PDB file of C-alpha atoms in Angstrom:
ATOM      1  CA  MET A 217       9.601 -17.046  -1.913  1.00 86.00           C
ATOM      2  CA  ILE A 218       7.424 -14.104  -1.005  1.00 95.00           C
ATOM      3  CA  GLU A 219       4.327 -14.663   1.098  1.00 97.00           C
ATOM      4  CA  ILE A 220       1.701 -11.954   1.484  1.00 97.00           C
ATOM      5  CA  LYS A 221      -1.071 -11.878   4.058  1.00 97.00           C
ATOM      6  CA  THR A 222      -3.667  -9.110   4.109  1.00 97.00           C
ATOM      7  CA  LEU A 223      -4.736  -8.324   7.676  1.00 97.00           C
ATOM      8  CA  ALA A 224      -6.956  -5.404   6.636  1.00 96.00           C
ATOM      9  CA  THR A 225      -7.551  -3.355   3.498  1.00 94.00           C
ATOM     10  CA  GLY A 226      -9.817  -0.411   2.675  1.00 90.00           C
ATOM     11  CA  SER A 227     -10.896   2.852   4.257  1.00 87.00           C
ATOM     12  CA  THR A 228     -11.492   1.256   7.677  1.00 90.00           C
ATOM     13  CA  GLY A 229      -7.886   0.096   7.981  1.00 95.00           C
ATOM     14  CA  ASN A 230      -4.884  -1.201   6.074  1.00 96.00           C
ATOM     15  CA  CYS A 231      -2.264  -3.655   7.245  1.00 98.00           C
ATOM     16  CA  TYR A 232      -0.294  -6.270   5.324  1.00 98.00           C
ATOM     17  CA  TRP A 233       2.224  -8.880   6.473  1.00 98.00           C
ATOM     18  CA  VAL A 234       4.914  -9.862   3.968  1.00 98.00           C
ATOM     19  CA  THR A 235       7.912 -12.140   4.222  1.00 97.00           C
ATOM     20  CA  ASP A 236      10.531 -13.629   1.949  1.00 96.00           C
ATOM     21  CA  GLY A 237      10.845 -16.551   4.335  1.00 95.00           C
ATOM     22  CA  LYS A 238      13.555 -14.828   6.342  1.00 96.00           C
ATOM     23  CA  THR A 239      12.472 -11.276   7.160  1.00 97.00           C
ATOM     24  CA  PRO A 240       8.802 -10.601   8.022  1.00 98.00           C
ATOM     25  CA  LEU A 241       7.590  -7.015   7.724  1.00 98.00           C
ATOM     26  CA  LEU A 242       4.360  -5.135   8.198  1.00 98.00           C
ATOM     27  CA  LEU A 243       3.222  -2.727   5.502  1.00 98.00           C
ATOM     28  CA  GLU A 244       1.014  -0.138   7.244  1.00 98.00           C
ATOM     29  CA  CYS A 245      -0.466  -0.453  10.729  1.00 98.00           C
ATOM     30  CA  GLY A 246      -3.945   1.013  10.257  1.00 97.00           C
ATOM     31  CA  ILE A 247      -5.663  -1.326  12.696  1.00 97.00           C
ATOM     32  CA  SER A 248      -5.131  -1.822  16.417  1.00 96.00           C
ATOM     33  CA  PHE A 249      -2.131  -3.830  17.529  1.00 95.00           C
ATOM     34  CA  LYS A 250      -4.543  -6.204  19.257  1.00 96.00           C
ATOM     35  CA  ASN A 251      -6.142  -6.989  15.897  1.00 97.00           C
ATOM     36  CA  ILE A 252      -2.722  -7.340  14.277  1.00 97.00           C
ATOM     37  CA  GLN A 253      -1.798  -9.887  16.943  1.00 96.00           C
ATOM     38  CA  LYS A 254      -5.028 -11.819  16.429  1.00 96.00           C
ATOM     39  CA  ALA A 255      -4.590 -11.913  12.654  1.00 96.00           C
ATOM     40  CA  LEU A 256      -1.047 -13.278  13.060  1.00 97.00           C
ATOM     41  CA  ASN A 257      -1.948 -15.800  15.783  1.00 95.00           C
ATOM     42  CA  PHE A 258       0.081 -13.664  18.210  1.00 95.00           C
ATOM     43  CA  LYS A 259       3.294 -14.371  16.279  1.00 92.00           C
ATOM     44  CA  THR A 260       4.605 -10.815  16.056  1.00 93.00           C
ATOM     45  CA  SER A 261       7.951 -11.056  17.822  1.00 92.00           C
ATOM     46  CA  ASP A 262       9.852 -11.792  14.596  1.00 95.00           C
ATOM     47  CA  ILE A 263       8.543  -8.767  12.687  1.00 97.00           C
ATOM     48  CA  THR A 264      11.649  -6.844  11.661  1.00 97.00           C
ATOM     49  CA  GLY A 265      10.023  -3.522  10.841  1.00 97.00           C
ATOM     50  CA  VAL A 266       6.905  -1.640   9.818  1.00 98.00           C
ATOM     51  CA  LEU A 267       6.627   0.589   6.734  1.00 98.00           C
ATOM     52  CA  VAL A 268       4.002   3.348   6.765  1.00 98.00           C
ATOM     53  CA  THR A 269       3.059   5.253   3.604  1.00 98.00           C
ATOM     54  CA  HIS A 270       1.327   8.328   5.076  1.00 97.00           C
ATOM     55  CA  GLU A 271      -0.425   9.829   8.072  1.00 97.00           C
ATOM     56  CA  HIS A 272      -4.081   8.942   7.436  1.00 96.00           C
ATOM     57  CA  LYS A 273      -5.444   6.883  10.314  1.00 96.00           C
ATOM     58  CA  ASP A 274      -6.442   3.937   8.159  1.00 95.00           C
ATOM     59  CA  HIS A 275      -2.705   3.494   7.521  1.00 97.00           C
ATOM     60  CA  CYS A 276      -1.103   4.516  10.818  1.00 97.00           C
ATOM     61  CA  LYS A 277      -3.672   4.004  13.595  1.00 96.00           C
ATOM     62  CA  ALA A 278      -1.403   1.726  15.642  1.00 97.00           C
ATOM     63  CA  VAL A 279       1.865   3.662  15.315  1.00 97.00           C
ATOM     64  CA  ARG A 280       2.023   4.484  19.014  1.00 96.00           C
ATOM     65  CA  GLU A 281       1.110   0.927  20.080  1.00 96.00           C
ATOM     66  CA  VAL A 282       3.543  -0.637  17.619  1.00 96.00           C
ATOM     67  CA  SER A 283       6.410   1.605  18.690  1.00 96.00           C
ATOM     68  CA  GLU A 284       5.717   0.884  22.362  1.00 95.00           C
ATOM     69  CA  ARG A 285       5.825  -2.840  21.544  1.00 94.00           C
ATOM     70  CA  GLY A 286       9.413  -2.391  20.406  1.00 95.00           C
ATOM     71  CA  LEU A 287       8.974  -2.505  16.633  1.00 96.00           C
ATOM     72  CA  ASP A 288      10.806  -0.024  14.428  1.00 97.00           C
ATOM     73  CA  ILE A 289       8.561   1.992  12.100  1.00 98.00           C
ATOM     74  CA  TYR A 290       9.800   3.662   8.911  1.00 98.00           C
ATOM     75  CA  MET A 291       8.145   6.590   7.118  1.00 98.00           C
ATOM     76  CA  SER A 292       8.939   9.895   5.423  1.00 98.00           C
ATOM     77  CA  PRO A 293       9.993  12.925   7.505  1.00 98.00           C
ATOM     78  CA  GLY A 294       6.757  14.678   6.525  1.00 98.00           C
ATOM     79  CA  THR A 295       4.625  11.726   7.612  1.00 98.00           C
ATOM     80  CA  ARG A 296       6.434  11.501  10.952  1.00 97.00           C
ATOM     81  CA  GLU A 297       5.869  15.191  11.589  1.00 97.00           C
ATOM     82  CA  SER A 298       2.189  14.956  10.627  1.00 97.00           C
ATOM     83  CA  ILE A 299       1.563  11.944  12.872  1.00 97.00           C
ATOM     84  CA  GLY A 300       3.088  13.955  15.694  1.00 95.00           C
ATOM     85  CA  ILE A 301       4.209  11.078  17.909  1.00 95.00           C
ATOM     86  CA  GLU A 302       7.707  11.241  19.350  1.00 93.00           C
ATOM     87  CA  HIS A 303       9.293   7.832  19.916  1.00 96.00           C
ATOM     88  CA  HIS A 304      12.765   6.520  19.239  1.00 97.00           C
ATOM     89  CA  ARG A 305      11.268   3.566  17.305  1.00 97.00           C
ATOM     90  CA  ILE A 306       9.753   5.922  14.690  1.00 97.00           C
ATOM     91  CA  LYS A 307      12.408   6.507  12.046  1.00 97.00           C
ATOM     92  CA  ALA A 308      12.358   8.883   9.079  1.00 97.00           C
ATOM     93  CA  VAL A 309      13.748   7.609   5.764  1.00 98.00           C
ATOM     94  CA  GLU A 310      14.555   9.740   2.756  1.00 98.00           C
ATOM     95  CA  ASN A 311      12.921   9.713  -0.651  1.00 98.00           C
ATOM     96  CA  LYS A 312      14.809   7.474  -3.122  1.00 97.00           C
ATOM     97  CA  LYS A 313      17.432   6.528  -0.534  1.00 98.00           C
ATOM     98  CA  GLN A 314      17.674   2.769  -0.018  1.00 98.00           C
ATOM     99  CA  PHE A 315      17.866   1.167   3.407  1.00 98.00           C
ATOM    100  CA  LYS A 316      18.179  -2.415   4.640  1.00 97.00           C
ATOM    101  CA  LEU A 317      15.905  -4.440   6.877  1.00 97.00           C
ATOM    102  CA  GLY A 318      17.147  -7.989   7.235  1.00 97.00           C
ATOM    103  CA  THR A 319      17.227  -9.577   3.778  1.00 97.00           C
ATOM    104  CA  TRP A 320      15.241  -6.722   2.212  1.00 98.00           C
ATOM    105  CA  THR A 321      16.652  -3.684   0.463  1.00 98.00           C
ATOM    106  CA  ILE A 322      13.929  -1.046   0.514  1.00 98.00           C
ATOM    107  CA  LEU A 323      13.569   1.947  -1.777  1.00 98.00           C
ATOM    108  CA  PRO A 324      11.051   4.605  -0.669  1.00 98.00           C
ATOM    109  CA  PHE A 325       9.654   6.786  -3.426  1.00 98.00           C
ATOM    110  CA  ASP A 326       7.240   9.702  -3.530  1.00 98.00           C
ATOM    111  CA  THR A 327       3.583   9.207  -4.439  1.00 97.00           C
ATOM    112  CA  GLU A 328       0.645  11.530  -5.148  1.00 94.00           C
ATOM    113  CA  HIS A 329      -1.838  11.830  -2.272  1.00 92.00           C
ATOM    114  CA  ASP A 330      -3.408  14.635  -0.243  1.00 90.00           C
ATOM    115  CA  THR A 331      -0.964  14.240   2.630  1.00 94.00           C
ATOM    116  CA  ALA A 332       2.346  15.765   3.724  1.00 95.00           C
ATOM    117  CA  GLU A 333       4.913  13.428   2.169  1.00 97.00           C
ATOM    118  CA  PRO A 334       3.431  10.097   1.072  1.00 97.00           C
ATOM    119  CA  PHE A 335       5.683   7.222   0.044  1.00 98.00           C
ATOM    120  CA  GLY A 336       5.453   3.973  -1.846  1.00 98.00           C
ATOM    121  CA  PHE A 337       8.020   1.236  -1.272  1.00 98.00           C
ATOM    122  CA  LEU A 338       9.964  -1.103  -3.554  1.00 98.00           C
ATOM    123  CA  LEU A 339      11.288  -4.128  -1.672  1.00 98.00           C
ATOM    124  CA  ALA A 340      13.988  -6.350  -3.150  1.00 98.00           C
ATOM    125  CA  ASN A 341      15.629  -9.329  -1.506  1.00 95.00           C
ATOM    126  CA  ASP A 342      18.856 -11.240  -1.908  1.00 90.00           C
ATOM    127  CA  VAL A 343      17.436 -13.936  -4.227  1.00 93.00           C
ATOM    128  CA  GLY A 344      15.882 -11.624  -6.806  1.00 94.00           C
ATOM    129  CA  ASP A 345      12.312 -11.218  -5.562  1.00 96.00           C
ATOM    130  CA  LYS A 346      11.003  -7.696  -5.983  1.00 97.00           C
ATOM    131  CA  LEU A 347       7.776  -6.476  -4.404  1.00 98.00           C
ATOM    132  CA  LEU A 348       6.205  -3.121  -5.277  1.00 98.00           C
ATOM    133  CA  PHE A 349       3.844  -1.603  -2.690  1.00 98.00           C
ATOM    134  CA  LEU A 350       1.899   1.305  -4.146  1.00 97.00           C
ATOM    135  CA  THR A 351      -1.218   2.644  -2.480  1.00 96.00           C
ATOM    136  CA  ASP A 352      -3.164   5.864  -1.980  1.00 94.00           C
ATOM    137  CA  THR A 353      -1.870   7.663  -5.042  1.00 94.00           C
ATOM    138  CA  TYR A 354      -3.811   8.902  -8.056  1.00 92.00           C
ATOM    139  CA  TYR A 355      -0.798   8.585 -10.312  1.00 92.00           C
ATOM    140  CA  CYS A 356       2.692   7.075 -10.349  1.00 94.00           C
ATOM    141  CA  ARG A 357       5.443   8.939 -12.186  1.00 93.00           C
ATOM    142  CA  TYR A 358       7.918   6.057 -12.041  1.00 96.00           C
ATOM    143  CA  ARG A 359       8.391   2.878 -14.020  1.00 95.00           C
ATOM    144  CA  PHE A 360       9.691  -0.337 -12.541  1.00 96.00           C
ATOM    145  CA  SER A 361      11.365  -3.419 -13.962  1.00 93.00           C
ATOM    146  CA  GLY A 362      11.865  -6.896 -12.608  1.00 95.00           C
ATOM    147  CA  ILE A 363       8.848  -6.775 -10.293  1.00 97.00           C
ATOM    148  CA  THR A 364       7.777 -10.227  -9.121  1.00 98.00           C
ATOM    149  CA  HIS A 365       4.955  -9.216  -6.770  1.00 98.00           C
ATOM    150  CA  LEU A 366       2.714  -6.184  -7.043  1.00 98.00           C
ATOM    151  CA  MET A 367       0.537  -4.828  -4.232  1.00 98.00           C
ATOM    152  CA  VAL A 368      -1.332  -1.877  -5.675  1.00 97.00           C
ATOM    153  CA  GLU A 369      -4.356   0.246  -4.913  1.00 96.00           C
ATOM    154  CA  CYS A 370      -7.374  -0.026  -7.205  1.00 96.00           C
ATOM    155  CA  ASN A 371      -9.814   2.226  -5.379  1.00 94.00           C
ATOM    156  CA  TYR A 372     -12.561   3.108  -7.849  1.00 95.00           C
ATOM    157  CA  SER A 373     -13.656   3.229 -11.477  1.00 95.00           C
ATOM    158  CA  MET A 374     -14.686   6.461 -13.154  1.00 94.00           C
ATOM    159  CA  LYS A 375     -17.876   4.808 -14.435  1.00 94.00           C
ATOM    160  CA  ILE A 376     -19.068   3.777 -10.976  1.00 95.00           C
ATOM    161  CA  LEU A 377     -17.946   7.044  -9.385  1.00 94.00           C
ATOM    162  CA  ASP A 378     -19.848   9.112 -11.971  1.00 93.00           C
ATOM    163  CA  GLU A 379     -22.946   6.939 -11.582  1.00 94.00           C
ATOM    164  CA  ASN A 380     -22.816   7.502  -7.836  1.00 93.00           C
ATOM    165  CA  VAL A 381     -22.568  11.262  -8.339  1.00 93.00           C
ATOM    166  CA  MET A 382     -25.498  11.245 -10.758  1.00 93.00           C
ATOM    167  CA  ASN A 383     -27.756   9.285  -8.430  1.00 93.00           C
ATOM    168  CA  GLY A 384     -26.789  11.449  -5.453  1.00 90.00           C
ATOM    169  CA  ARG A 385     -24.937   8.768  -3.556  1.00 91.00           C
ATOM    170  CA  ILE A 386     -21.659  10.676  -3.788  1.00 87.00           C
ATOM    171  CA  HIS A 387     -21.257  14.461  -3.501  1.00 88.00           C
ATOM    172  CA  LYS A 388     -19.460  16.245  -6.348  1.00 86.00           C
ATOM    173  CA  GLY A 389     -16.862  17.552  -3.933  1.00 87.00           C
ATOM    174  CA  LEU A 390     -16.012  14.054  -2.796  1.00 89.00           C
ATOM    175  CA  ARG A 391     -15.665  12.985  -6.431  1.00 90.00           C
ATOM    176  CA  LYS A 392     -12.931  15.568  -6.913  1.00 88.00           C
ATOM    177  CA  ARG A 393     -11.162  14.532  -3.725  1.00 87.00           C
ATOM    178  CA  VAL A 394     -11.232  10.842  -4.709  1.00 90.00           C
ATOM    179  CA  MET A 395      -9.833  11.616  -8.156  1.00 91.00           C
ATOM    180  CA  GLN A 396      -6.977  13.658  -6.690  1.00 86.00           C
ATOM    181  CA  SER A 397      -5.913  11.138  -4.092  1.00 89.00           C
ATOM    182  CA  HIS A 398      -6.638   7.550  -5.126  1.00 93.00           C
ATOM    183  CA  PHE A 399      -5.744   5.161  -7.925  1.00 94.00           C
ATOM    184  CA  SER A 400      -8.609   4.464 -10.319  1.00 96.00           C
ATOM    185  CA  LEU A 401      -8.961   1.266 -12.302  1.00 97.00           C
ATOM    186  CA  GLU A 402      -8.340   3.288 -15.455  1.00 96.00           C
ATOM    187  CA  ASN A 403      -5.097   4.820 -14.164  1.00 95.00           C
ATOM    188  CA  LEU A 404      -3.960   1.471 -12.820  1.00 96.00           C
ATOM    189  CA  LEU A 405      -4.399  -0.121 -16.248  1.00 97.00           C
ATOM    190  CA  GLU A 406      -2.270   2.619 -17.802  1.00 96.00           C
ATOM    191  CA  PHE A 407       0.349   2.148 -15.101  1.00 96.00           C
ATOM    192  CA  LEU A 408       0.441  -1.603 -15.737  1.00 97.00           C
ATOM    193  CA  LYS A 409       0.846  -1.032 -19.483  1.00 96.00           C
ATOM    194  CA  ALA A 410       3.804   1.253 -18.862  1.00 95.00           C
ATOM    195  CA  ASN A 411       5.706  -1.219 -16.695  1.00 96.00           C
ATOM    196  CA  ASP A 412       7.598  -4.434 -17.335  1.00 94.00           C
ATOM    197  CA  LEU A 413       5.392  -7.200 -15.954  1.00 96.00           C
ATOM    198  CA  SER A 414       7.301 -10.084 -17.516  1.00 96.00           C
ATOM    199  CA  GLN A 415       8.412 -11.441 -14.143  1.00 97.00           C
ATOM    200  CA  VAL A 416       5.275 -10.634 -12.160  1.00 97.00           C
ATOM    201  CA  GLN A 417       3.832 -13.679 -10.417  1.00 97.00           C
ATOM    202  CA  GLU A 418       0.828 -12.109  -8.743  1.00 97.00           C
ATOM    203  CA  ILE A 419      -0.990  -8.793  -8.480  1.00 98.00           C
ATOM    204  CA  HIS A 420      -2.824  -7.891  -5.290  1.00 98.00           C
ATOM    205  CA  LEU A 421      -5.514  -5.234  -5.759  1.00 97.00           C
ATOM    206  CA  LEU A 422      -5.788  -3.235  -2.533  1.00 96.00           C
ATOM    207  CA  HIS A 423      -7.904  -0.566  -0.922  1.00 94.00           C
ATOM    208  CA  LEU A 424     -11.077  -0.985  -3.003  1.00 95.00           C
ATOM    209  CA  SER A 425     -13.741   1.600  -2.226  1.00 93.00           C
ATOM    210  CA  ASP A 426     -16.917   0.250  -0.617  1.00 91.00           C
ATOM    211  CA  THR A 427     -19.114   2.398  -2.862  1.00 92.00           C
ATOM    212  CA  ASN A 428     -17.084   3.100  -6.013  1.00 94.00           C
ATOM    213  CA  SER A 429     -15.684  -0.289  -6.949  1.00 93.00           C
ATOM    214  CA  ASP A 430     -16.732  -3.696  -8.261  1.00 95.00           C
ATOM    215  CA  GLU A 431     -14.410  -6.446  -7.058  1.00 96.00           C
ATOM    216  CA  ALA A 432     -15.350  -8.981  -9.727  1.00 97.00           C
ATOM    217  CA  VAL A 433     -15.043  -6.501 -12.619  1.00 97.00           C
ATOM    218  CA  PHE A 434     -11.737  -5.114 -11.341  1.00 97.00           C
ATOM    219  CA  LYS A 435     -10.224  -8.580 -10.970  1.00 97.00           C
ATOM    220  CA  LYS A 436     -11.422  -9.743 -14.392  1.00 97.00           C
ATOM    221  CA  THR A 437     -10.274  -6.547 -16.132  1.00 97.00           C
ATOM    222  CA  VAL A 438      -6.758  -6.638 -14.691  1.00 98.00           C
ATOM    223  CA  GLN A 439      -6.452 -10.376 -15.347  1.00 97.00           C
ATOM    224  CA  GLU A 440      -7.482  -9.941 -18.983  1.00 97.00           C
ATOM    225  CA  GLN A 441      -5.014  -7.129 -19.594  1.00 97.00           C
ATOM    226  CA  THR A 442      -2.040  -8.649 -17.816  1.00 97.00           C
ATOM    227  CA  GLY A 443      -2.574 -12.415 -17.985  1.00 97.00           C
ATOM    228  CA  LYS A 444      -1.370 -12.571 -14.402  1.00 97.00           C
ATOM    229  CA  LEU A 445      -2.795 -14.054 -11.234  1.00 97.00           C
ATOM    230  CA  VAL A 446      -4.888 -11.307  -9.636  1.00 98.00           C
ATOM    231  CA  ILE A 447      -5.870 -11.452  -5.983  1.00 97.00           C
ATOM    232  CA  VAL A 448      -8.448  -9.202  -4.330  1.00 96.00           C
ATOM    233  CA  PRO A 449      -8.112  -9.806  -0.583  1.00 93.00           C
TER     234      PRO A 449
END
């Protein structure tokens, strides 16, 4: 049974702890290791590995600390080069090439973000659970089947973003950048329609914008379309 704990989400930092009861992992390490320890009641010694999607600080802030604490960190070659930290615990994994961490088989896949080589990750375990982690991408070119748990970005809605531009809260240039790097509610709904959700047990909406989102509306909209349990941490 998969358990998901959000330690931080959003532009100030992202970090998620997931386990299938046998192999705990961290997804992202965008907060200090001290805060990771606090959030996990200082139970970090059993973490088998850390997956990092890209080089923005809100996703990789603690890479040096985590590597020096003896945890292996996995990311794309482009992300490793962009982070620029040399450590034997930082390991590059290839796009669409599976690797094993404990009871998980992990498939990295390319995403669409304004960074060197961003990845999403599909995690499958030995008893048939399948978790999709997809964040910081304005689009996903792939379809997935058999997903049981979905952790996905839902950063903004076009309606709120346009209202913020009109009232001067958001600059036009930032609007373009947001649209070319993050998953909107509208794109997420299309993505959900295109995928087999028959086995999905829960959907976690991640990385909501402080200014361009509405937590209650996002949750209600995704629940109504999918009929699934939707969690906004």
